[in-house]
Coordinates of C-alpha atoms in Angstrom, one line a residue:
Chain F
M1246 CA -92.1 132.3 189.8
P1247 CA -91.4 128.5 190.1
D1248 CA -89.2 126.9 187.6
E1249 CA -91.6 125.4 185.2
K1250 CA -89.2 122.7 184.1
Q1251 CA -88.9 121.4 187.7
T1252 CA -92.4 122.0 189.0
P1253 CA -95.1 119.5 188.1
R1254 CA -98.0 121.2 186.4
N1255 CA -100.7 119.5 188.2
L1256 CA -103.2 122.4 188.2
T1257 CA -102.7 123.3 184.6
D1258 CA -103.0 119.7 183.5
S1259 CA -106.2 119.3 185.6
V1260 CA -107.8 122.4 184.2
R1261 CA -106.9 121.5 180.7
A1262 CA -108.3 118.0 181.1
Y1263 CA -111.5 119.5 182.3
F1264 CA -111.8 121.9 179.4
D1265 CA -111.1 119.1 177.0
S1266 CA -113.6 116.8 178.7
Q1267 CA -116.3 119.5 178.0
G1268 CA -115.5 119.7 174.4
W1269 CA -114.9 123.4 174.7
Q1270 CA -113.0 125.2 172.0
Y1271 CA -110.5 127.3 173.8
R1272 CA -107.1 128.7 173.4
Y1273 CA -104.4 128.0 176.0
D1274 CA -101.7 130.6 176.2
E1275 CA -98.7 128.7 177.4
E1276 CA -96.6 131.7 178.0
K1277 CA -99.1 133.7 180.0
G1278 CA -100.7 130.7 181.6
F1279 CA -104.4 131.1 180.9
F1280 CA -107.3 129.5 179.1
G1281 CA -109.6 131.8 177.2
M1282 CA -112.8 131.3 175.4
L1283 CA -116.1 132.9 174.5
V1284 CA -119.2 131.5 176.0
K1285 CA -122.8 132.2 175.1
V1286 CA -124.4 131.9 178.5
S1287 CA -127.8 133.4 177.7
E1288 CA -129.9 134.2 174.7
E1289 CA -130.5 137.6 176.2
M1290 CA -126.9 138.6 176.0
E1291 CA -124.0 138.4 173.7
A1292 CA -121.2 135.9 174.5
C1293 CA -119.2 136.4 177.6
K1294 CA -115.4 136.2 177.8
A1295 CA -114.2 133.5 180.1
Y1296 CA -110.7 133.2 181.3
T1297 CA -109.2 130.7 183.6
V1298 CA -105.8 131.9 184.8
I1299 CA -103.3 129.6 186.5
R1300 CA -101.1 131.3 188.9
D1301 CA -97.8 129.7 190.1
E1302 CA -99.4 126.3 189.8
E1303 CA -101.0 126.9 193.2
R1304 CA -104.3 128.5 192.3
F1305 CA -106.6 129.2 189.4
T1306 CA -109.0 132.1 189.0
T1307 CA -111.9 132.1 186.5
F1308 CA -113.3 135.4 185.3
V1309 CA -116.5 135.5 183.3
T1310 CA -116.8 139.0 181.9
L1311 CA -120.2 140.4 181.0
P1312 CA -120.5 141.6 177.4
F1313 CA -121.3 145.2 178.3
R1314 CA -119.9 148.0 180.4
V1315 CA -121.6 150.1 183.0
P1316 CA -121.4 153.8 182.1
E1317 CA -119.7 155.9 184.7
E1318 CA -122.8 157.6 186.0
Q1319 CA -124.5 154.3 186.5
R1320 CA -121.7 152.6 188.4
P1321 CA -123.0 153.4 191.9
L1322 CA -126.4 152.0 191.0
A1323 CA -124.7 148.9 189.5
A1324 CA -122.7 148.6 192.7
R1325 CA -125.9 148.3 194.7
F1326 CA -127.1 145.5 192.5
I1327 CA -123.8 143.8 192.6
S1328 CA -123.8 144.0 196.4
A1329 CA -127.2 142.4 196.6
A1330 CA -126.2 139.7 194.0
N1331 CA -123.1 138.9 195.9
Y1332 CA -124.8 138.4 199.2
Q1333 CA -125.4 134.8 200.3
L1334 CA -123.3 133.3 197.5
L1335 CA -121.1 130.4 198.3
L1336 CA -118.4 130.6 195.7
G1337 CA -117.0 133.7 194.1
C1338 CA -118.5 137.1 193.5
F1339 CA -119.2 139.8 191.0
E1340 CA -116.8 142.6 190.7
M1341 CA -116.8 145.9 188.8
D1342 CA -113.9 147.9 187.6
F1343 CA -114.9 151.4 188.5
R1344 CA -112.4 152.7 186.0
D1345 CA -114.1 151.3 182.9
G1346 CA -117.3 149.7 184.1
D1347 CA -116.4 146.1 183.3
V1348 CA -118.3 143.6 185.3
Q1349 CA -117.2 140.1 185.8
Y1350 CA -117.8 137.1 188.0
K1351 CA -114.7 135.6 189.5
T1352 CA -113.9 132.5 191.5
T1353 CA -110.5 131.5 192.8
C1354 CA -109.4 128.0 193.8
L1355 CA -106.3 128.2 196.0
C1356 CA -105.3 124.7 196.6
G1357 CA -101.6 124.4 196.0
N1358 CA -99.9 122.3 193.3
V1359 CA -102.2 119.3 193.4
R1360 CA -104.1 117.4 190.9
L1361 CA -107.8 118.1 191.1
D1362 CA -110.7 116.0 190.0
P1363 CA -112.9 117.4 187.2
E1364 CA -115.9 117.7 189.4
H1365 CA -114.0 120.0 191.7
I1366 CA -112.9 122.2 188.8
R1367 CA -116.4 122.2 187.3
R1368 CA -117.9 123.7 190.4
Y1369 CA -115.5 126.6 190.3
I1370 CA -115.9 127.3 186.7
E1371 CA -119.5 126.7 186.1
V1372 CA -120.7 128.9 189.0
G1373 CA -119.3 131.9 187.1
L1374 CA -121.1 130.9 183.9
Q1375 CA -124.3 130.3 185.8
M1376 CA -124.1 133.7 187.6
A1377 CA -123.4 135.5 184.4
R1378 CA -126.4 133.8 182.8
D1379 CA -128.7 134.6 185.7
C1380 CA -127.6 138.0 186.8
G1381 CA -126.2 139.5 183.6
P1382 CA -129.6 140.2 182.0
M1383 CA -130.7 141.8 185.2
L1384 CA -127.8 144.2 185.3
D1385 CA -128.4 144.9 181.6
D1386 CA -132.0 145.7 182.4
L1387 CA -131.0 147.9 185.3
I1388 CA -128.4 149.9 183.4
Y1389 CA -129.7 150.0 179.8
K1390 CA -133.4 149.5 180.0
N1391 CA -134.0 151.7 183.1
V1392 CA -135.8 149.0 185.0
P1393 CA -136.0 150.2 188.6
L1394 CA -133.5 148.8 191.1
E1395 CA -136.4 147.5 193.3
D1396 CA -137.8 145.5 190.4
V1397 CA -134.5 144.0 189.6
L1398 CA -133.8 143.1 193.2
A1399 CA -137.3 141.5 193.3
R1400 CA -136.3 139.3 190.3
L1401 CA -133.1 138.5 192.0
A1402 CA -134.9 137.4 195.2
K1403 CA -137.3 135.3 193.2
L1404 CA -134.4 133.7 191.4
R1405 CA -132.8 132.8 194.8
R1406 CA -136.1 131.4 196.0
D1407 CA -136.5 129.3 192.9
Q1408 CA -133.0 128.0 193.2
K1409 CA -133.6 127.0 196.8
K1410 CA -136.6 125.1 195.8
R1411 CA -134.6 123.2 193.1
Chain T
M1352 CA -127.8 129.1 213.2
T1353 CA -127.5 127.4 216.6
P1354 CA -127.8 123.6 216.7
S1355 CA -131.1 123.8 218.5
L1356 CA -132.7 126.1 215.9
H1357 CA -131.2 124.0 213.2
T1358 CA -132.7 120.9 214.6
V1359 CA -136.1 122.6 214.7
H1360 CA -135.6 123.7 211.1
R1361 CA -134.9 120.2 210.0
L1362 CA -137.9 118.8 211.9
L1363 CA -140.1 121.3 210.2
K1364 CA -138.6 120.7 206.8
H1365 CA -138.8 116.9 207.2
N1366 CA -142.4 117.1 208.1
G1367 CA -143.3 119.6 205.3
I1368 CA -144.3 122.4 207.6
P1369 CA -143.7 125.8 205.9
H1370 CA -141.6 128.1 208.0
E1371 CA -139.4 131.1 207.9
V1372 CA -136.0 131.1 209.5
N1373 CA -134.7 134.3 210.9
T1374 CA -131.0 133.8 211.6
D1375 CA -128.3 136.2 212.3
V1376 CA -124.8 135.1 211.6
S1377 CA -123.4 137.8 213.8
G1378 CA -123.6 135.2 216.5
D1379 CA -126.1 136.7 218.9
P1380 CA -128.5 133.7 219.5
H1381 CA -131.3 136.0 220.6
H1382 CA -131.6 137.1 217.0
E1383 CA -132.5 133.6 215.9
S1384 CA -136.0 132.4 215.5
I1385 CA -138.3 130.4 213.4
L1386 CA -141.9 131.2 212.5
A1387 CA -143.6 127.9 211.6
R1388 CA -147.1 127.8 210.0
F1389 CA -148.9 124.7 210.9
P1390 CA -152.1 123.8 209.2
G1391 CA -155.2 124.6 211.2
E1392 CA -158.8 124.1 210.6
E1393 CA -160.5 125.2 207.3
G1394 CA -157.3 126.4 205.8
E1395 CA -156.3 128.6 208.7
E1396 CA -152.7 128.6 210.0
I1397 CA -151.4 128.1 213.5
P1398 CA -148.3 130.2 213.9
V1399 CA -145.7 128.8 216.2
H1400 CA -142.7 130.9 217.1
V1401 CA -139.5 129.2 218.1
T1402 CA -136.8 131.3 219.6
V1403 CA -133.4 130.1 220.9
G1404 CA -131.5 132.0 223.6
A1405 CA -128.9 131.3 226.2
D1406 CA -131.8 130.3 228.5
G1407 CA -133.1 127.6 226.3
V1408 CA -135.5 126.9 223.5
F1409 CA -138.9 128.5 223.7
F1410 CA -141.9 127.5 221.7
A1411 CA -145.1 129.6 221.5
A1412 CA -148.3 129.0 219.6
A1413 CA -150.9 131.7 219.2
I1414 CA -154.3 130.1 219.7
R1415 CA -156.9 132.9 219.7
D1416 CA -157.0 136.6 219.7
L1417 CA -158.9 138.0 222.7
T1418 CA -161.1 140.9 223.4
E1419 CA -160.7 142.7 226.7
E1420 CA -163.8 140.9 228.0
Q1421 CA -162.5 137.5 227.0
I1422 CA -159.3 137.8 229.0
P1423 CA -160.7 136.7 232.4
L1424 CA -162.5 133.8 230.6
A1425 CA -159.3 132.8 228.9
E1426 CA -157.4 132.8 232.3
A1427 CA -160.0 130.6 233.8
F1428 CA -159.8 128.3 230.9
A1429 CA -156.0 128.2 231.0
D1430 CA -156.2 127.3 234.8
A1431 CA -158.6 124.5 234.0
L1432 CA -156.3 123.1 231.4
H1433 CA -153.2 123.2 233.5
R1434 CA -154.5 120.2 235.5
S1435 CA -154.5 118.0 232.4
V1436 CA -151.4 119.2 230.5
R1437 CA -148.1 117.7 231.4
T1438 CA -146.0 119.5 228.8
G1439 CA -146.1 123.2 228.4
L1440 CA -148.3 125.9 229.6
F1441 CA -151.4 127.7 228.4
T1442 CA -150.8 131.5 228.7
V1443 CA -152.9 134.6 228.4
S1444 CA -151.1 137.8 227.3
H1445 CA -152.7 140.9 228.6
A1446 CA -150.5 143.1 226.5
E1447 CA -151.0 141.4 223.2
K1448 CA -154.5 140.1 224.1
K1449 CA -153.7 136.6 223.0
F1450 CA -154.5 133.1 224.3
G1451 CA -151.6 130.8 223.6
F1452 CA -149.6 127.8 224.5
T1453 CA -145.9 127.7 225.3
A1454 CA -143.4 125.0 225.8
Y1455 CA -139.8 125.3 227.0
R1456 CA -136.6 123.4 226.9
L1457 CA -134.0 124.3 229.4
P1458 CA -130.4 124.8 228.2
G1459 CA -128.2 121.8 228.7
D1460 CA -124.6 120.8 228.2
Q1461 CA -125.3 119.4 224.8
P1462 CA -127.5 120.7 222.1
P1463 CA -130.9 119.0 222.4
A1464 CA -131.5 116.1 220.0
A1465 CA -134.4 116.1 217.6
E1466 CA -136.2 113.5 219.8
E1467 CA -136.2 116.0 222.6
L1468 CA -137.4 119.0 220.7
A1469 CA -140.0 117.3 218.5
P1470 CA -142.6 116.7 221.2
L1471 CA -142.4 120.3 222.4
L1472 CA -142.6 121.6 218.9
F1473 CA -145.5 119.5 217.7
T1474 CA -147.4 119.8 221.0
C1475 CA -147.9 123.5 220.4
P1476 CA -150.0 123.3 217.3
M1477 CA -151.7 120.2 218.6
M1478 CA -152.9 122.1 221.7
A1479 CA -153.9 125.0 219.6
R1480 CA -156.0 122.8 217.3
L1481 CA -157.5 120.9 220.1
Y1482 CA -158.3 123.6 222.6
G1483 CA -158.9 126.5 220.3
P1484 CA -162.4 125.2 219.4
A1485 CA -163.0 124.4 223.1
F1486 CA -162.2 128.0 224.0
D1487 CA -164.6 129.1 221.2
L1488 CA -167.3 127.1 222.9
V1489 CA -166.6 128.7 226.2
T1490 CA -166.8 132.2 224.7
E1491 CA -170.2 131.2 223.2
G1492 CA -171.4 130.4 226.7
A1493 CA -170.6 126.8 227.3
S1494 CA -169.1 125.7 230.6
I1495 CA -165.4 124.9 230.6
D1496 CA -166.1 121.3 231.6
A1497 CA -168.6 120.9 228.8
A1498 CA -166.3 122.5 226.3
L1499 CA -163.4 120.2 227.2
D1500 CA -165.6 117.1 227.1
A1501 CA -166.7 118.1 223.6
V1502 CA -163.3 118.5 222.1
E1503 CA -161.3 115.8 224.0
K1504 CA -163.3 112.9 222.5
T1505 CA -161.3 112.2 219.4
D1506 CA -162.3 108.5 219.1
G1507 CA -158.7 107.5 218.9
K1508 CA -158.0 109.6 215.8
P1509 CA -154.9 111.7 215.8
V1510 CA -155.5 115.3 216.4
M1511 CA -153.0 116.3 213.7
S1512 CA -152.0 114.0 210.9
F1513 CA -148.4 115.2 210.7
M1514 CA -147.7 114.3 214.3
L1515 CA -144.1 113.0 214.2
P1516 CA -144.1 111.0 211.0
G1517 CA -140.4 111.0 211.2
L1518 CA -137.3 112.6 212.5
P1519 CA -134.6 114.1 210.3
G1520 CA -131.5 112.0 209.8
R1521 CA -133.6 108.9 209.5
P1522 CA -135.1 107.6 206.3
K1523 CA -138.8 108.0 206.2
Q1524 CA -140.8 104.9 205.8
E1525 CA -142.9 105.8 202.9
E1526 CA -141.2 108.5 200.9
S1527 CA -137.6 108.5 200.1
D1528 CA -137.4 110.1 196.7
E1529 CA -135.9 113.3 198.0
P1530 CA -132.7 113.5 200.0
A1531 CA -133.2 115.4 203.3
D1532 CA -130.4 117.8 202.6
E1533 CA -129.9 118.2 199.0
E1534 CA -127.0 120.5 198.0
E1535 CA -128.2 123.8 196.9
P1536 CA -126.4 126.2 194.5
F1537 CA -126.9 129.0 196.9
R1538 CA -126.6 128.5 200.6
E1539 CA -129.7 129.0 202.6
D1540 CA -127.5 129.6 205.5
Y1541 CA -123.9 129.3 206.2
P1542 CA -123.8 126.6 208.8
A1543 CA -123.7 123.0 207.7
P1544 CA -126.6 120.8 208.5
Y1545 CA -126.5 119.5 212.0
D1546 CA -125.5 116.0 212.3
A1547 CA -124.1 114.9 215.6
E1548 CA -122.5 111.8 214.1
L1549 CA -120.3 114.0 212.0
D1550 CA -118.6 116.1 214.6
R1551 CA -115.3 115.2 213.1
G1552 CA -114.0 114.8 209.6
P1553 CA -111.1 115.5 207.4
V1554 CA -111.9 119.1 206.7
T1555 CA -112.9 119.8 210.3
D1556 CA -109.7 118.2 211.5
M1557 CA -107.6 120.1 209.1
V1558 CA -109.2 123.5 210.1
R1559 CA -108.9 122.6 213.7
E1560 CA -105.2 121.8 213.3
Y1561 CA -104.7 125.2 211.8
Y1562 CA -106.5 127.0 214.6
D1563 CA -104.6 125.0 217.2
R1564 CA -101.3 125.8 215.5
Q1565 CA -102.1 129.5 215.7
D1566 CA -102.7 129.1 219.5
W1567 CA -106.0 130.9 219.0
R1568 CA -108.6 130.8 221.6
Y1569 CA -111.7 129.6 219.8
E1570 CA -114.9 127.8 220.4
F1571 CA -115.9 124.9 218.3
D1572 CA -119.6 124.2 218.0
P1573 CA -120.1 120.6 216.9
G1574 CA -123.7 121.2 216.0
T1575 CA -123.0 123.7 213.3
K1576 CA -119.4 122.6 212.8
A1577 CA -118.3 126.2 213.3
F1578 CA -115.1 127.5 214.7
R1579 CA -115.7 130.9 216.3
M1580 CA -113.4 133.4 217.8
R1581 CA -113.0 137.1 218.1
M1582 CA -110.1 139.3 216.9
S1583 CA -109.3 142.9 217.1
S1584 CA -107.7 145.0 214.5
T1585 CA -105.8 148.3 214.6
C1586 CA -109.0 150.3 214.3
V1587 CA -111.9 148.1 215.3
D1588 CA -112.3 145.8 218.2
S1589 CA -114.1 142.5 218.3
Y1590 CA -114.4 141.2 214.8
Q1591 CA -116.0 137.8 214.9
M1592 CA -114.4 135.2 212.8
I1593 CA -116.4 132.1 212.0
T1594 CA -115.2 129.1 210.0
F1595 CA -118.1 126.9 209.0
I1596 CA -117.4 123.4 207.7
R1597 CA -119.9 122.2 205.1
D1598 CA -120.3 118.6 204.3
E1599 CA -116.7 117.9 205.1
E1600 CA -116.1 119.1 201.6
W1601 CA -115.6 122.9 201.9
F1602 CA -115.3 125.6 204.5
T1603 CA -116.4 129.2 204.6
T1604 CA -114.7 131.7 206.8
L1605 CA -116.7 134.8 207.7
T1606 CA -115.1 137.8 209.3
V1607 CA -118.0 139.8 210.7
F1608 CA -117.6 143.6 211.0
P1609 CA -118.8 144.5 214.5
I1610 CA -120.8 147.5 213.4
R1611 CA -124.1 147.3 211.6
I1612 CA -124.3 149.7 208.7
P1613 CA -127.2 152.2 209.2
E1614 CA -129.7 152.2 206.5
E1615 CA -128.9 155.6 205.2
K1616 CA -125.3 154.7 204.7
R1617 CA -125.8 151.4 203.0
P1618 CA -125.6 152.7 199.4
L1619 CA -122.2 154.3 200.2
I1620 CA -121.0 151.1 201.8
E1621 CA -122.3 149.1 198.8
E1622 CA -120.2 151.2 196.6
L1623 CA -117.2 150.9 198.9
I1624 CA -117.4 147.1 199.0
A1625 CA -117.9 147.0 195.2
R1626 CA -114.7 149.0 194.9
A1627 CA -112.8 147.0 197.5
N1628 CA -113.9 143.7 196.0
F1629 CA -112.5 144.5 192.6
G1630 CA -109.1 142.8 192.2
M1631 CA -109.3 140.6 195.2
I1632 CA -108.2 137.2 194.5
L1633 CA -109.7 135.4 197.5
G1634 CA -113.1 136.2 199.0
C1635 CA -115.2 139.3 199.0
F1636 CA -117.0 141.7 201.3
E1637 CA -120.8 141.4 201.4
M1638 CA -123.5 143.1 203.2
Q1639 CA -126.9 141.8 204.3
P1640 CA -129.2 144.4 202.6
R1641 CA -131.9 144.2 205.2
N1642 CA -130.0 144.7 208.4
G1643 CA -126.7 146.1 207.3
L1644 CA -124.5 143.2 208.6
L1645 CA -121.2 143.6 206.9
Q1646 CA -118.8 140.7 206.6
F1647 CA -116.0 139.3 204.5
R1648 CA -116.6 135.8 203.1
N1649 CA -114.2 133.3 201.7
T1650 CA -115.0 129.8 200.7
C1651 CA -112.6 127.0 199.9
L1652 CA -114.0 124.0 198.2
C1653 CA -111.3 121.4 199.0
G1654 CA -113.1 118.1 198.8
D1655 CA -110.8 115.4 199.9
T1656 CA -107.7 117.4 199.0
E1657 CA -105.4 117.8 201.9
L1658 CA -104.4 121.4 202.0
D1659 CA -101.0 122.7 203.0
M1660 CA -101.1 124.8 206.2
T1661 CA -99.9 127.9 204.3
V1662 CA -102.8 127.5 201.9
L1663 CA -105.2 127.2 204.9
E1664 CA -103.7 130.2 206.4
R1665 CA -104.4 132.3 203.4
H1666 CA -108.0 131.1 203.2
I1667 CA -108.7 131.6 206.8
D1668 CA -106.7 134.8 207.5
V1669 CA -107.7 136.7 204.4
G1670 CA -110.9 138.0 205.9
F1671 CA -109.2 139.4 208.9
R1672 CA -106.5 140.9 206.8
M1673 CA -109.0 142.5 204.5
C1674 CA -111.0 143.9 207.4
N1675 CA -107.8 145.2 208.8
R1676 CA -107.0 146.9 205.5
Y1677 CA -110.5 148.2 204.7
G1678 CA -111.8 148.7 208.3
P1679 CA -110.5 152.3 208.4
A1680 CA -112.1 153.0 205.0
I1681 CA -115.4 151.8 206.2
L1682 CA -115.2 154.0 209.3
E1683 CA -114.2 157.0 207.3
V1684 CA -117.2 156.6 205.0
L1685 CA -119.5 155.9 207.9
Y1686 CA -118.4 158.7 210.2
G1687 CA -115.9 160.9 208.4
G1688 CA -117.9 162.0 205.4
V1689 CA -115.2 160.5 203.0
S1690 CA -116.4 159.3 199.7
P1691 CA -116.1 155.5 199.0
A1692 CA -113.7 156.1 196.1
D1693 CA -111.3 158.2 198.3
A1694 CA -111.5 155.8 201.2
V1695 CA -110.7 152.8 199.1
R1696 CA -108.0 154.6 197.2
K1697 CA -106.4 155.4 200.6
A1698 CA -106.8 151.8 201.8
E1699 CA -105.1 150.5 198.7
A1700 CA -102.4 153.0 198.5
D1701 CA -99.7 150.4 199.1
I1702 CA -101.0 148.0 196.5
P1703 CA -99.0 148.9 193.4
Q1704 CA -101.5 147.5 190.9
K1705 CA -104.6 149.1 192.3
N1706 CA -102.7 152.3 192.6
D1707 CA -101.9 152.3 188.9
D1708 CA -103.1 155.5 187.4
L1709 CA -104.6 154.1 184.2
P1710 CA -106.4 156.3 181.7
D1711 CA -110.1 156.4 181.9
A1712 CA -111.3 153.2 180.3
A1713 CA -114.7 154.7 179.4
A1714 CA -112.9 156.7 176.8
D1715 CA -111.0 153.7 175.6
P1716 CA -112.7 151.9 172.7
R1717 CA -113.2 148.3 173.7
P1718 CA -110.4 146.4 171.9
D1719 CA -111.1 143.4 169.8
P1720 CA -110.7 140.7 172.4
A1721 CA -109.2 138.6 169.7
V1722 CA -111.8 136.0 170.0
T1723 CA -113.6 135.5 166.8
G1724 CA -116.6 133.8 168.0
L1725 CA -117.9 130.8 169.8
G1726 CA -116.5 127.6 168.5
E1727 CA -113.7 129.4 166.8
D1728 CA -110.2 130.4 167.7
S1729 CA -110.8 132.0 171.0
A1730 CA -107.4 133.0 172.1
P1731 CA -106.8 136.5 173.6
A1732 CA -104.5 138.5 171.4
P1733 CA -101.1 139.7 172.4
A1734 CA -101.3 142.6 174.7
P1735 CA -101.7 145.8 172.7
A1736 CA -99.0 148.4 173.1
K1737 CA -101.6 150.9 174.4
K1738 CA -102.8 150.2 177.9
G1739 CA -106.3 149.2 176.9
F1740 CA -108.8 147.0 178.6
F1741 CA -107.2 143.8 177.7
R1742 CA -103.7 144.8 178.8
R1743 CA -105.1 146.0 182.1
F1744 CA -107.0 142.8 182.5
L1745 CA -103.8 140.8 181.9
E1746 CA -102.0 143.0 184.4
R1747 CA -104.6 142.6 187.0
I1748 CA -104.8 138.8 186.7
G1749 CA -101.1 138.8 186.8
V1750 CA -100.1 137.4 183.5
I1751 CA -98.3 140.6 182.7
V1752 CA -96.1 142.2 185.2
T1753 CA -96.7 145.9 185.5
D1754 CA -94.0 148.4 185.7
S1755 CA -94.9 149.1 189.3
G1756 CA -94.5 145.5 190.5
E1757 CA -95.9 142.1 190.5
G1758 CA -99.4 141.8 189.2
G1759 CA -102.2 140.2 191.2
G1760 CA -104.8 141.0 193.6
S1761 CA -104.8 142.0 197.2
D1762 CA -105.6 138.8 198.9
A1763 CA -102.3 138.2 200.5

């Protein structure tokens, strides 16, 4: 671990400045080096937990965790949806913990100890919130409302088409 | 997408012609094609296929379907038209029973410019629209000369209104409200838009410097701004590694697995990559659901930040390293009858964190995340003594060091 007294905290300061600029209410844990907050990304879901973790002042990773877990017997099915959702993304991906069924979207910015502009940080953080908003309800429908995978994938494809048009 | 195909795509997009791009990022140019749907008469469409291969760019418009009896008539008609057509060729396909028009651009040292491809592309539907009705007259009993006389008198009016209203990369005269290549939240395709004037740039130069420093033998395609090379791992030969530069702002490195996943195995591989992706810090595996193309993707959005070479190394090499790690697992699932869980467990045996034998989380009540609600104190609580979800989460993201070693993912 770098000596925090000696190492400039460019990344932490940049991320903090971005969070402050958004007016978000968050808690920064100085000791563990992460920002945490709850975010209501969709009316269809409960709030998601969002964490931005700074590692060694050289990268930050943002996790947006969906507010539900996938039951064990449904995890292979969820994996199929996640695989489709991840295809053709630019930044980040969904991941599922097969041990407990937690699903989250993660993005990592590995850039070294540099000061980043807010726009740069925004794109890394907001993509996770956007993906949780768009795909979280689909996964919820697949797992808890027994919507067939084909129907959910069709919704996903339509979403992609609409986003392309925009 | 090859530069030629991309130029065609931009020409069509610029002129508002609906089309479908069928690209294949595995690098085989014969898989790349575009089906454009030009407007015909009375709401009909004129399909034009564009394919790009090592032997050039090939344009083909289908003009009319033929009956067996019409084939000799179509051949005579095509012969008559050859005398007056300078670009392209009218063709009669016996196998498909179609009368069509084709145009062809030979391969050259440089990717063809839009100005070269546009006349070929737009000639195809124009010929179809002009001579399709003439052929109809012939099939109805008119002589070829009479049919041609009837349709070639256009009184100076353009045959098609969209004929070359503009080329991409140049502002249109009348409409300028929409930028030609607006950034999209999801990529339509990996390659950056083709722009010959931007063959160099800060991100391109940075990546090139890294490739050169590694002494790698690579090809750089200035059209798509892509660095391509092949690598072999301990278990699989000929991974393709492609680094695309986008907008001189970010780069994406794809490491393409050389084996397509058969359809019946895709659910297993989907589970495998979902398991493998968990805990990775940089990048992820992804599979094209339709054709089973499997690849590792990592994107670095760097903007104008000058990255250290060690940072670049981690971004660019992570795909190969992950393919090296998980390649045997993929083969075991494909050909060895091993379950995805067992294959991934074996591949990750030397990663202390992932090998951590945690209790089944499904039986673990979800702990209070210590966030009391939106807009309120939202700090995670101190890690509970019991290894619950939150503690494991903190371990995984590396803010708590596990007993078995440093926390973190498996990216490097």
